[in-house]
Amino acid sequence: MHVFVTGATGWVGSAVVQELIDAGHQVTGLARSDDKAAALAGTGAKVIRGTLDDLDVLHQAASAADAVIHTAFNHDFSRFVENAEQDRHVIETLGSALQGSERPLLVTSGLLGLTRGASELEVPSPASPRKSETAARALVERGVRVATVRLAPSVHGLGDHGFVPILIRLARETGVSAYLGDGSHCWSGVHRLDAARVYRLALEQGVTQSVYHAVADEAVPFKDIALAIGRGLGLPVESREREHFGWFAHMAGANMAVSSQYTRALLGWTPSSSPGLLADLELPGYYHAD
């Protein structure tokens, strides 16, 4: 299968590219700079230069592929509304290139807007700021074979530069590893290599469902994450008010914990790349990656 991948040099996308290539698929990836293009070419993938604003480039690349995986998203949180709108345009463009065919599209989203313990069948709140899944559902009505991979808020592993490293940086800056309230609200976690296998397995099985949950640790109490960070940095662990977390307070206080039992059974997916988020946070190298 020839798969076009956006975000092909990113934290998740690069793992997806390698997973596909190792399984014998051909990959074309989007790269926005010379160094990222060289790194992508080194994996054996073909390279298309461009950005998420190059809609004509994206449409052409998707039109030439047997399947498309969209993992790219601009994580500049100061422009989140604009970036969510950009993401919607990209998904619409990729979908229009596949419309009228059976070629599948996998898009990426998160767990915000879902209730704790939600299954793959639950639809996120319309108030959820990211619109990836809404855009995907609109394509279904146009006959596009599309599904959403919902990623855990912590896609962990050495080299992580996602939400947990934000907490690590905040702990270093403030001298305390903090949690909101009693810290009983939970995040989910998944190792990046396990997440990559969800994308591959979903493609190979024909994208038969509308949603997949790339979630290994289904419910990790936020206080336990703070305790692990405190141990890793040798800092006290304390409850703090929302002001302590600044712009990140909405995420730090959110319940982002769902079930992945249906995805596991459907895909035959058993997370195996790591003993779990908390175990990864006990590794000294994790604190060199932020």
PDB file of C-alpha atoms in Angstrom:
ATOM      1  CA  MET A   1       0.000   0.000   0.000  1.00  0.00           C
ATOM      2  CA  HIS A   2       1.238   3.501  -0.831  1.00  0.00           C
ATOM      3  CA  VAL A   3       0.442   5.814   2.104  1.00  0.00           C
ATOM      4  CA  PHE A   4       0.741   9.589   2.213  1.00  0.00           C
ATOM      5  CA  VAL A   5       1.533  10.842   5.738  1.00  0.00           C
ATOM      6  CA  THR A   6       1.334  14.418   7.000  1.00  0.00           C
ATOM      7  CA  GLY A   7       3.390  15.255  10.058  1.00  0.00           C
ATOM      8  CA  ALA A   8       5.781  12.582   8.841  1.00  0.00           C
ATOM      9  CA  THR A   9       8.737  13.952  10.825  1.00  0.00           C
ATOM     10  CA  GLY A  10       6.787  14.663  14.014  1.00  0.00           C
ATOM     11  CA  TRP A  11       6.685  12.763  17.285  1.00  0.00           C
ATOM     12  CA  VAL A  12       3.795  10.505  16.261  1.00  0.00           C
ATOM     13  CA  GLY A  13       4.084  10.776  12.491  1.00  0.00           C
ATOM     14  CA  SER A  14       7.712   9.638  12.357  1.00  0.00           C
ATOM     15  CA  ALA A  15       6.776   6.518  14.328  1.00  0.00           C
ATOM     16  CA  VAL A  16       3.882   5.888  11.936  1.00  0.00           C
ATOM     17  CA  VAL A  17       6.199   6.219   8.938  1.00  0.00           C
ATOM     18  CA  GLN A  18       8.666   3.701  10.365  1.00  0.00           C
ATOM     19  CA  GLU A  19       5.872   1.317  11.361  1.00  0.00           C
ATOM     20  CA  LEU A  20       4.475   1.361   7.815  1.00  0.00           C
ATOM     21  CA  ILE A  21       7.861   0.923   6.154  1.00  0.00           C
ATOM     22  CA  ASP A  22       8.806  -1.938   8.468  1.00  0.00           C
ATOM     23  CA  ALA A  23       5.530  -3.645   7.492  1.00  0.00           C
ATOM     24  CA  GLY A  24       6.383  -3.394   3.780  1.00  0.00           C
ATOM     25  CA  HIS A  25       4.300  -0.387   2.790  1.00  0.00           C
ATOM     26  CA  GLN A  26       5.485   2.492   0.620  1.00  0.00           C
ATOM     27  CA  VAL A  27       5.348   5.915   2.272  1.00  0.00           C
ATOM     28  CA  THR A  28       5.371   9.459   0.980  1.00  0.00           C
ATOM     29  CA  GLY A  29       5.717  12.061   3.712  1.00  0.00           C
ATOM     30  CA  LEU A  30       5.264  15.806   3.925  1.00  0.00           C
ATOM     31  CA  ALA A  31       8.301  17.798   5.105  1.00  0.00           C
ATOM     32  CA  ARG A  32       8.559  21.560   5.484  1.00  0.00           C
ATOM     33  CA  SER A  33      12.345  22.064   5.708  1.00  0.00           C
ATOM     34  CA  ASP A  34      15.585  20.721   4.275  1.00  0.00           C
ATOM     35  CA  ASP A  35      16.708  19.020   7.487  1.00  0.00           C
ATOM     36  CA  LYS A  36      13.322  17.365   8.039  1.00  0.00           C
ATOM     37  CA  ALA A  37      13.234  16.270   4.392  1.00  0.00           C
ATOM     38  CA  ALA A  38      16.689  14.685   4.750  1.00  0.00           C
ATOM     39  CA  ALA A  39      15.662  12.863   7.943  1.00  0.00           C
ATOM     40  CA  LEU A  40      12.514  11.560   6.277  1.00  0.00           C
ATOM     41  CA  ALA A  41      14.386  10.407   3.169  1.00  0.00           C
ATOM     42  CA  GLY A  42      16.773   8.537   5.443  1.00  0.00           C
ATOM     43  CA  THR A  43      13.917   6.272   6.557  1.00  0.00           C
ATOM     44  CA  GLY A  44      13.294   5.129   2.989  1.00  0.00           C
ATOM     45  CA  ALA A  45      10.199   7.270   2.491  1.00  0.00           C
ATOM     46  CA  LYS A  46       9.608   9.538  -0.473  1.00  0.00           C
ATOM     47  CA  VAL A  47       9.472  13.218   0.358  1.00  0.00           C
ATOM     48  CA  ILE A  48       7.097  15.965  -0.688  1.00  0.00           C
ATOM     49  CA  ARG A  49       8.097  19.461   0.373  1.00  0.00           C
ATOM     50  CA  GLY A  50       5.366  21.706   1.691  1.00  0.00           C
ATOM     51  CA  THR A  51       3.363  22.903   4.678  1.00  0.00           C
ATOM     52  CA  LEU A  52      -0.217  22.548   5.855  1.00  0.00           C
ATOM     53  CA  ASP A  53      -1.016  25.782   4.043  1.00  0.00           C
ATOM     54  CA  ASP A  54      -0.078  24.234   0.672  1.00  0.00           C
ATOM     55  CA  LEU A  55      -3.511  22.764  -0.019  1.00  0.00           C
ATOM     56  CA  ASP A  56      -2.794  22.084  -3.689  1.00  0.00           C
ATOM     57  CA  VAL A  57       0.288  20.048  -2.720  1.00  0.00           C
ATOM     58  CA  LEU A  58      -1.726  18.097  -0.166  1.00  0.00           C
ATOM     59  CA  HIS A  59      -4.535  17.401  -2.630  1.00  0.00           C
ATOM     60  CA  GLN A  60      -2.104  16.151  -5.265  1.00  0.00           C
ATOM     61  CA  ALA A  61      -0.233  13.903  -2.842  1.00  0.00           C
ATOM     62  CA  ALA A  62      -3.453  12.414  -1.466  1.00  0.00           C
ATOM     63  CA  SER A  63      -4.789  11.835  -4.978  1.00  0.00           C
ATOM     64  CA  ALA A  64      -1.704   9.759  -5.815  1.00  0.00           C
ATOM     65  CA  ALA A  65      -1.857   7.581  -2.672  1.00  0.00           C
ATOM     66  CA  ASP A  66      -3.734   4.401  -1.762  1.00  0.00           C
ATOM     67  CA  ALA A  67      -4.386   5.786   1.737  1.00  0.00           C
ATOM     68  CA  VAL A  68      -3.712   8.926   3.762  1.00  0.00           C
ATOM     69  CA  ILE A  69      -2.753   9.395   7.419  1.00  0.00           C
ATOM     70  CA  HIS A  70      -3.001  12.918   8.794  1.00  0.00           C
ATOM     71  CA  THR A  71      -0.988  13.364  11.999  1.00  0.00           C
ATOM     72  CA  ALA A  72       0.169  16.966  11.541  1.00  0.00           C
ATOM     73  CA  PHE A  73      -1.137  19.759  13.748  1.00  0.00           C
ATOM     74  CA  ASN A  74       0.369  23.126  14.651  1.00  0.00           C
ATOM     75  CA  HIS A  75       0.746  23.062  18.447  1.00  0.00           C
ATOM     76  CA  ASP A  76       1.335  26.794  18.917  1.00  0.00           C
ATOM     77  CA  PHE A  77      -1.266  27.175  21.666  1.00  0.00           C
ATOM     78  CA  SER A  78      -1.263  30.967  21.365  1.00  0.00           C
ATOM     79  CA  ARG A  79      -2.962  30.455  17.988  1.00  0.00           C
ATOM     80  CA  PHE A  80      -5.055  27.391  18.764  1.00  0.00           C
ATOM     81  CA  VAL A  81      -8.276  28.649  17.164  1.00  0.00           C
ATOM     82  CA  GLU A  82      -6.449  29.527  13.946  1.00  0.00           C
ATOM     83  CA  ASN A  83      -4.590  26.214  13.977  1.00  0.00           C
ATOM     84  CA  ALA A  84      -7.816  24.256  14.478  1.00  0.00           C
ATOM     85  CA  GLU A  85      -9.289  26.029  11.473  1.00  0.00           C
ATOM     86  CA  GLN A  86      -6.175  25.238   9.432  1.00  0.00           C
ATOM     87  CA  ASP A  87      -6.543  21.593  10.439  1.00  0.00           C
ATOM     88  CA  ARG A  88     -10.171  21.592   9.289  1.00  0.00           C
ATOM     89  CA  HIS A  89      -9.154  22.938   5.864  1.00  0.00           C
ATOM     90  CA  VAL A  90      -6.440  20.288   5.542  1.00  0.00           C
ATOM     91  CA  ILE A  91      -8.863  17.459   6.378  1.00  0.00           C
ATOM     92  CA  GLU A  92     -11.406  18.782   3.889  1.00  0.00           C
ATOM     93  CA  THR A  93      -8.690  18.954   1.224  1.00  0.00           C
ATOM     94  CA  LEU A  94      -7.447  15.422   1.861  1.00  0.00           C
ATOM     95  CA  GLY A  95     -11.016  14.128   1.885  1.00  0.00           C
ATOM     96  CA  SER A  96     -11.873  15.815  -1.405  1.00  0.00           C
ATOM     97  CA  ALA A  97      -8.914  14.045  -3.026  1.00  0.00           C
ATOM     98  CA  LEU A  98     -10.237  10.662  -1.846  1.00  0.00           C
ATOM     99  CA  GLN A  99     -13.945  11.267  -2.423  1.00  0.00           C
ATOM    100  CA  GLY A 100     -15.554   8.830  -4.825  1.00  0.00           C
ATOM    101  CA  SER A 101     -13.033   6.089  -4.043  1.00  0.00           C
ATOM    102  CA  GLU A 102     -12.622   3.447  -1.352  1.00  0.00           C
ATOM    103  CA  ARG A 103      -9.211   4.809  -0.392  1.00  0.00           C
ATOM    104  CA  PRO A 104      -9.150   5.487   3.371  1.00  0.00           C
ATOM    105  CA  LEU A 105      -8.192   8.526   5.410  1.00  0.00           C
ATOM    106  CA  LEU A 106      -7.139   8.467   9.064  1.00  0.00           C
ATOM    107  CA  VAL A 107      -7.132  11.767  10.930  1.00  0.00           C
ATOM    108  CA  THR A 108      -5.839  12.470  14.414  1.00  0.00           C
ATOM    109  CA  SER A 109      -7.532  13.994  17.434  1.00  0.00           C
ATOM    110  CA  GLY A 110      -7.402  13.890  21.238  1.00  0.00           C
ATOM    111  CA  LEU A 111      -9.639  13.116  24.187  1.00  0.00           C
ATOM    112  CA  LEU A 112     -10.820  16.581  25.249  1.00  0.00           C
ATOM    113  CA  GLY A 113     -14.578  16.840  25.254  1.00  0.00           C
ATOM    114  CA  LEU A 114     -15.169  13.169  26.101  1.00  0.00           C
ATOM    115  CA  THR A 115     -16.514  11.891  29.410  1.00  0.00           C
ATOM    116  CA  ARG A 116     -14.271   9.813  31.659  1.00  0.00           C
ATOM    117  CA  GLY A 117     -14.282   6.176  30.569  1.00  0.00           C
ATOM    118  CA  ALA A 118     -15.851   6.959  27.190  1.00  0.00           C
ATOM    119  CA  SER A 119     -15.864   4.296  24.487  1.00  0.00           C
ATOM    120  CA  GLU A 120     -15.096   4.785  20.823  1.00  0.00           C
ATOM    121  CA  LEU A 121     -18.829   5.270  20.219  1.00  0.00           C
ATOM    122  CA  GLU A 122     -19.086   8.482  22.246  1.00  0.00           C
ATOM    123  CA  VAL A 123     -19.044  11.769  20.347  1.00  0.00           C
ATOM    124  CA  PRO A 124     -17.027  14.610  21.908  1.00  0.00           C
ATOM    125  CA  SER A 125     -18.695  17.769  23.150  1.00  0.00           C
ATOM    126  CA  PRO A 126     -19.284  20.355  20.398  1.00  0.00           C
ATOM    127  CA  ALA A 127     -17.438  22.802  22.651  1.00  0.00           C
ATOM    128  CA  SER A 128     -14.189  20.857  22.231  1.00  0.00           C
ATOM    129  CA  PRO A 129     -11.694  23.319  20.695  1.00  0.00           C
ATOM    130  CA  ARG A 130     -10.113  20.911  18.220  1.00  0.00           C
ATOM    131  CA  LYS A 131     -12.308  20.291  15.163  1.00  0.00           C
ATOM    132  CA  SER A 132     -10.478  17.349  13.554  1.00  0.00           C
ATOM    133  CA  GLU A 133     -13.166  14.809  14.370  1.00  0.00           C
ATOM    134  CA  THR A 134     -15.989  17.134  13.344  1.00  0.00           C
ATOM    135  CA  ALA A 135     -14.308  17.615   9.971  1.00  0.00           C
ATOM    136  CA  ALA A 136     -13.870  13.857   9.600  1.00  0.00           C
ATOM    137  CA  ARG A 137     -17.532  13.194  10.369  1.00  0.00           C
ATOM    138  CA  ALA A 138     -18.540  15.736   7.729  1.00  0.00           C
ATOM    139  CA  LEU A 139     -16.516  13.776   5.159  1.00  0.00           C
ATOM    140  CA  VAL A 140     -18.390  10.577   6.043  1.00  0.00           C
ATOM    141  CA  GLU A 141     -21.561  12.269   4.844  1.00  0.00           C
ATOM    142  CA  ARG A 142     -19.823  12.833   1.494  1.00  0.00           C
ATOM    143  CA  GLY A 143     -18.979   9.156   1.162  1.00  0.00           C
ATOM    144  CA  VAL A 144     -15.315   9.329   2.175  1.00  0.00           C
ATOM    145  CA  ARG A 145     -13.932   6.326   4.052  1.00  0.00           C
ATOM    146  CA  VAL A 146     -12.516   8.214   7.021  1.00  0.00           C
ATOM    147  CA  ALA A 147     -11.868   7.517  10.686  1.00  0.00           C
ATOM    148  CA  THR A 148     -10.404   9.362  13.640  1.00  0.00           C
ATOM    149  CA  VAL A 149      -7.563   8.034  15.786  1.00  0.00           C
ATOM    150  CA  ARG A 150      -7.978   9.582  19.223  1.00  0.00           C
ATOM    151  CA  LEU A 151      -4.586   9.851  20.897  1.00  0.00           C
ATOM    152  CA  ALA A 152      -4.043   9.794  24.640  1.00  0.00           C
ATOM    153  CA  PRO A 153      -2.925  13.183  26.014  1.00  0.00           C
ATOM    154  CA  SER A 154       0.420  11.610  26.895  1.00  0.00           C
ATOM    155  CA  VAL A 155       2.013   9.925  23.887  1.00  0.00           C
ATOM    156  CA  HIS A 156       5.112   9.066  25.838  1.00  0.00           C
ATOM    157  CA  GLY A 157       8.620   7.726  25.326  1.00  0.00           C
ATOM    158  CA  LEU A 158      12.151   9.094  25.554  1.00  0.00           C
ATOM    159  CA  GLY A 159      12.285  12.223  23.434  1.00  0.00           C
ATOM    160  CA  ASP A 160       8.716  13.178  24.332  1.00  0.00           C
ATOM    161  CA  HIS A 161       8.002  16.869  23.731  1.00  0.00           C
ATOM    162  CA  GLY A 162       4.274  16.864  24.441  1.00  0.00           C
ATOM    163  CA  PHE A 163       2.130  17.631  27.469  1.00  0.00           C
ATOM    164  CA  VAL A 164       4.140  15.834  30.169  1.00  0.00           C
ATOM    165  CA  PRO A 165       7.313  17.800  29.312  1.00  0.00           C
ATOM    166  CA  ILE A 166       5.235  20.977  29.729  1.00  0.00           C
ATOM    167  CA  LEU A 167       4.540  19.822  33.294  1.00  0.00           C
ATOM    168  CA  ILE A 168       8.226  19.031  33.784  1.00  0.00           C
ATOM    169  CA  ARG A 169       9.244  22.510  32.618  1.00  0.00           C
ATOM    170  CA  LEU A 170       6.652  24.121  34.877  1.00  0.00           C
ATOM    171  CA  ALA A 171       7.915  22.117  37.855  1.00  0.00           C
ATOM    172  CA  ARG A 172      11.482  23.230  37.200  1.00  0.00           C
ATOM    173  CA  GLU A 173      10.434  26.861  36.833  1.00  0.00           C
ATOM    174  CA  THR A 174       8.287  26.947  39.979  1.00  0.00           C
ATOM    175  CA  GLY A 175      10.163  24.503  42.211  1.00  0.00           C
ATOM    176  CA  VAL A 176       7.111  22.283  42.762  1.00  0.00           C
ATOM    177  CA  SER A 177       5.480  19.437  40.863  1.00  0.00           C
ATOM    178  CA  ALA A 178       1.842  20.417  41.115  1.00  0.00           C
ATOM    179  CA  TYR A 179      -1.609  18.970  40.598  1.00  0.00           C
ATOM    180  CA  LEU A 180      -5.071  20.548  40.693  1.00  0.00           C
ATOM    181  CA  GLY A 181      -7.533  19.800  43.479  1.00  0.00           C
ATOM    182  CA  ASP A 182      -6.997  16.349  44.923  1.00  0.00           C
ATOM    183  CA  GLY A 183      -5.402  15.128  41.683  1.00  0.00           C
ATOM    184  CA  SER A 184      -7.902  12.300  41.239  1.00  0.00           C
ATOM    185  CA  HIS A 185      -8.800  13.288  37.694  1.00  0.00           C
ATOM    186  CA  CYS A 186      -7.072  11.054  35.158  1.00  0.00           C
ATOM    187  CA  TRP A 187      -5.149  11.166  31.916  1.00  0.00           C
ATOM    188  CA  SER A 188      -4.656   8.289  29.519  1.00  0.00           C
ATOM    189  CA  GLY A 189      -1.266   7.360  28.097  1.00  0.00           C
ATOM    190  CA  VAL A 190       0.209   5.434  25.184  1.00  0.00           C
ATOM    191  CA  HIS A 191       3.761   4.849  24.017  1.00  0.00           C
ATOM    192  CA  ARG A 192       4.398   6.424  20.612  1.00  0.00           C
ATOM    193  CA  LEU A 193       5.326   3.065  19.031  1.00  0.00           C
ATOM    194  CA  ASP A 194       2.101   1.467  20.243  1.00  0.00           C
ATOM    195  CA  ALA A 195       0.146   4.433  18.893  1.00  0.00           C
ATOM    196  CA  ALA A 196       1.812   3.988  15.501  1.00  0.00           C
ATOM    197  CA  ARG A 197       0.612   0.394  15.329  1.00  0.00           C
ATOM    198  CA  VAL A 198      -2.999   1.508  15.751  1.00  0.00           C
ATOM    199  CA  TYR A 199      -2.729   3.542  12.552  1.00  0.00           C
ATOM    200  CA  ARG A 200      -1.155   0.673  10.608  1.00  0.00           C
ATOM    201  CA  LEU A 201      -3.584  -1.962  11.823  1.00  0.00           C
ATOM    202  CA  ALA A 202      -6.584   0.264  11.119  1.00  0.00           C
ATOM    203  CA  LEU A 203      -5.372   0.801   7.546  1.00  0.00           C
ATOM    204  CA  GLU A 204      -4.581  -2.843   6.941  1.00  0.00           C
ATOM    205  CA  GLN A 205      -8.024  -3.867   8.191  1.00  0.00           C
ATOM    206  CA  GLY A 206      -9.739  -1.439   5.859  1.00  0.00           C
ATOM    207  CA  VAL A 207     -10.738   1.382   8.259  1.00  0.00           C
ATOM    208  CA  THR A 208     -14.022  -0.279   9.131  1.00  0.00           C
ATOM    209  CA  GLN A 209     -14.867   1.954  12.124  1.00  0.00           C
ATOM    210  CA  SER A 210     -15.278   5.698  12.582  1.00  0.00           C
ATOM    211  CA  VAL A 211     -13.103   5.989  15.705  1.00  0.00           C
ATOM    212  CA  TYR A 212     -10.110   4.190  17.208  1.00  0.00           C
ATOM    213  CA  HIS A 213      -8.614   4.825  20.648  1.00  0.00           C
ATOM    214  CA  ALA A 214      -4.812   4.761  20.787  1.00  0.00           C
ATOM    215  CA  VAL A 215      -4.835   4.370  24.569  1.00  0.00           C
ATOM    216  CA  ALA A 216      -2.750   1.918  26.617  1.00  0.00           C
ATOM    217  CA  ASP A 217      -2.944   3.274  30.181  1.00  0.00           C
ATOM    218  CA  GLU A 218      -6.647   4.068  30.286  1.00  0.00           C
ATOM    219  CA  ALA A 219      -6.742   6.084  33.530  1.00  0.00           C
ATOM    220  CA  VAL A 220      -3.635   7.428  35.280  1.00  0.00           C
ATOM    221  CA  PRO A 221      -4.442   9.770  38.201  1.00  0.00           C
ATOM    222  CA  PHE A 222      -2.950  13.190  37.579  1.00  0.00           C
ATOM    223  CA  LYS A 223      -1.525  13.230  41.100  1.00  0.00           C
ATOM    224  CA  ASP A 224       0.466  10.082  40.265  1.00  0.00           C
ATOM    225  CA  ILE A 225       1.958  11.875  37.253  1.00  0.00           C
ATOM    226  CA  ALA A 226       2.909  14.810  39.483  1.00  0.00           C
ATOM    227  CA  LEU A 227       4.442  12.437  42.049  1.00  0.00           C
ATOM    228  CA  ALA A 228       6.554  10.749  39.364  1.00  0.00           C
ATOM    229  CA  ILE A 229       7.766  14.123  38.084  1.00  0.00           C
ATOM    230  CA  GLY A 230       8.538  15.193  41.647  1.00  0.00           C
ATOM    231  CA  ARG A 231      10.675  12.089  42.152  1.00  0.00           C
ATOM    232  CA  GLY A 232      12.414  12.589  38.819  1.00  0.00           C
ATOM    233  CA  LEU A 233      13.330  16.190  39.611  1.00  0.00           C
ATOM    234  CA  GLY A 234      13.748  15.874  43.375  1.00  0.00           C
ATOM    235  CA  LEU A 235      11.008  18.451  43.995  1.00  0.00           C
ATOM    236  CA  PRO A 236       8.066  18.645  46.425  1.00  0.00           C
ATOM    237  CA  VAL A 237       4.624  17.633  45.151  1.00  0.00           C
ATOM    238  CA  GLU A 238       1.712  19.869  46.121  1.00  0.00           C
ATOM    239  CA  SER A 239      -1.830  20.786  45.145  1.00  0.00           C
ATOM    240  CA  ARG A 240      -2.044  24.229  43.548  1.00  0.00           C
ATOM    241  CA  GLU A 241      -4.752  26.497  42.142  1.00  0.00           C
ATOM    242  CA  ARG A 242      -5.439  26.943  38.432  1.00  0.00           C
ATOM    243  CA  GLU A 243      -3.354  30.121  38.327  1.00  0.00           C
ATOM    244  CA  HIS A 244      -0.233  28.056  38.942  1.00  0.00           C
ATOM    245  CA  PHE A 245      -0.650  26.307  35.593  1.00  0.00           C
ATOM    246  CA  GLY A 246      -1.345  29.432  33.538  1.00  0.00           C
ATOM    247  CA  TRP A 247      -2.573  28.752  30.003  1.00  0.00           C
ATOM    248  CA  PHE A 248      -2.168  24.993  30.617  1.00  0.00           C
ATOM    249  CA  ALA A 249      -4.714  24.888  33.445  1.00  0.00           C
ATOM    250  CA  HIS A 250      -7.538  23.613  31.224  1.00  0.00           C
ATOM    251  CA  MET A 251      -5.462  20.593  30.221  1.00  0.00           C
ATOM    252  CA  ALA A 252      -3.954  20.053  33.680  1.00  0.00           C
ATOM    253  CA  GLY A 253      -7.406  19.884  35.217  1.00  0.00           C
ATOM    254  CA  ALA A 254      -9.129  17.834  32.538  1.00  0.00           C
ATOM    255  CA  ASN A 255     -10.321  14.255  32.743  1.00  0.00           C
ATOM    256  CA  MET A 256      -8.844  12.762  29.575  1.00  0.00           C
ATOM    257  CA  ALA A 257      -9.249   9.057  30.248  1.00  0.00           C
ATOM    258  CA  VAL A 258     -11.165   6.656  28.019  1.00  0.00           C
ATOM    259  CA  SER A 259     -11.572   2.960  27.285  1.00  0.00           C
ATOM    260  CA  SER A 260      -9.758   1.317  24.381  1.00  0.00           C
ATOM    261  CA  GLN A 261     -11.244  -2.162  24.804  1.00  0.00           C
ATOM    262  CA  TYR A 262     -13.139  -2.026  21.521  1.00  0.00           C
ATOM    263  CA  THR A 263     -10.066  -0.904  19.559  1.00  0.00           C
ATOM    264  CA  ARG A 264      -7.959  -3.646  21.148  1.00  0.00           C
ATOM    265  CA  ALA A 265     -10.469  -6.359  20.280  1.00  0.00           C
ATOM    266  CA  LEU A 266     -11.176  -5.077  16.776  1.00  0.00           C
ATOM    267  CA  LEU A 267      -7.556  -4.604  15.709  1.00  0.00           C
ATOM    268  CA  GLY A 268      -5.971  -7.330  17.814  1.00  0.00           C
ATOM    269  CA  TRP A 269      -3.875  -4.527  19.314  1.00  0.00           C
ATOM    270  CA  THR A 270      -1.962  -5.210  22.510  1.00  0.00           C
ATOM    271  CA  PRO A 271       0.234  -2.327  23.705  1.00  0.00           C
ATOM    272  CA  SER A 272       3.672  -3.758  24.327  1.00  0.00           C
ATOM    273  CA  SER A 273       6.317  -1.067  23.749  1.00  0.00           C
ATOM    274  CA  SER A 274       6.433   0.186  27.345  1.00  0.00           C
ATOM    275  CA  PRO A 275       5.243  -0.911  30.799  1.00  0.00           C
ATOM    276  CA  GLY A 276       3.351   2.381  30.958  1.00  0.00           C
ATOM    277  CA  LEU A 277       3.484   6.137  31.404  1.00  0.00           C
ATOM    278  CA  LEU A 278       4.467   6.110  35.074  1.00  0.00           C
ATOM    279  CA  ALA A 279       7.242   3.599  34.423  1.00  0.00           C
ATOM    280  CA  ASP A 280       8.608   5.809  31.641  1.00  0.00           C
ATOM    281  CA  LEU A 281       8.587   8.765  34.023  1.00  0.00           C
ATOM    282  CA  GLU A 282      10.904   6.864  36.355  1.00  0.00           C
ATOM    283  CA  LEU A 283      13.618   6.869  33.650  1.00  0.00           C
ATOM    284  CA  PRO A 284      16.274   9.566  34.222  1.00  0.00           C
ATOM    285  CA  GLY A 285      16.500  10.181  30.479  1.00  0.00           C
ATOM    286  CA  TYR A 286      12.934  11.422  30.434  1.00  0.00           C
ATOM    287  CA  TYR A 287      14.059  14.590  32.168  1.00  0.00           C
ATOM    288  CA  HIS A 288      16.596  15.371  29.454  1.00  0.00           C
ATOM    289  CA  ALA A 289      13.882  15.453  26.769  1.00  0.00           C
ATOM    290  CA  ASP A 290      11.957  18.584  27.667  1.00  0.00           C
TER     291      ASP A 290
END
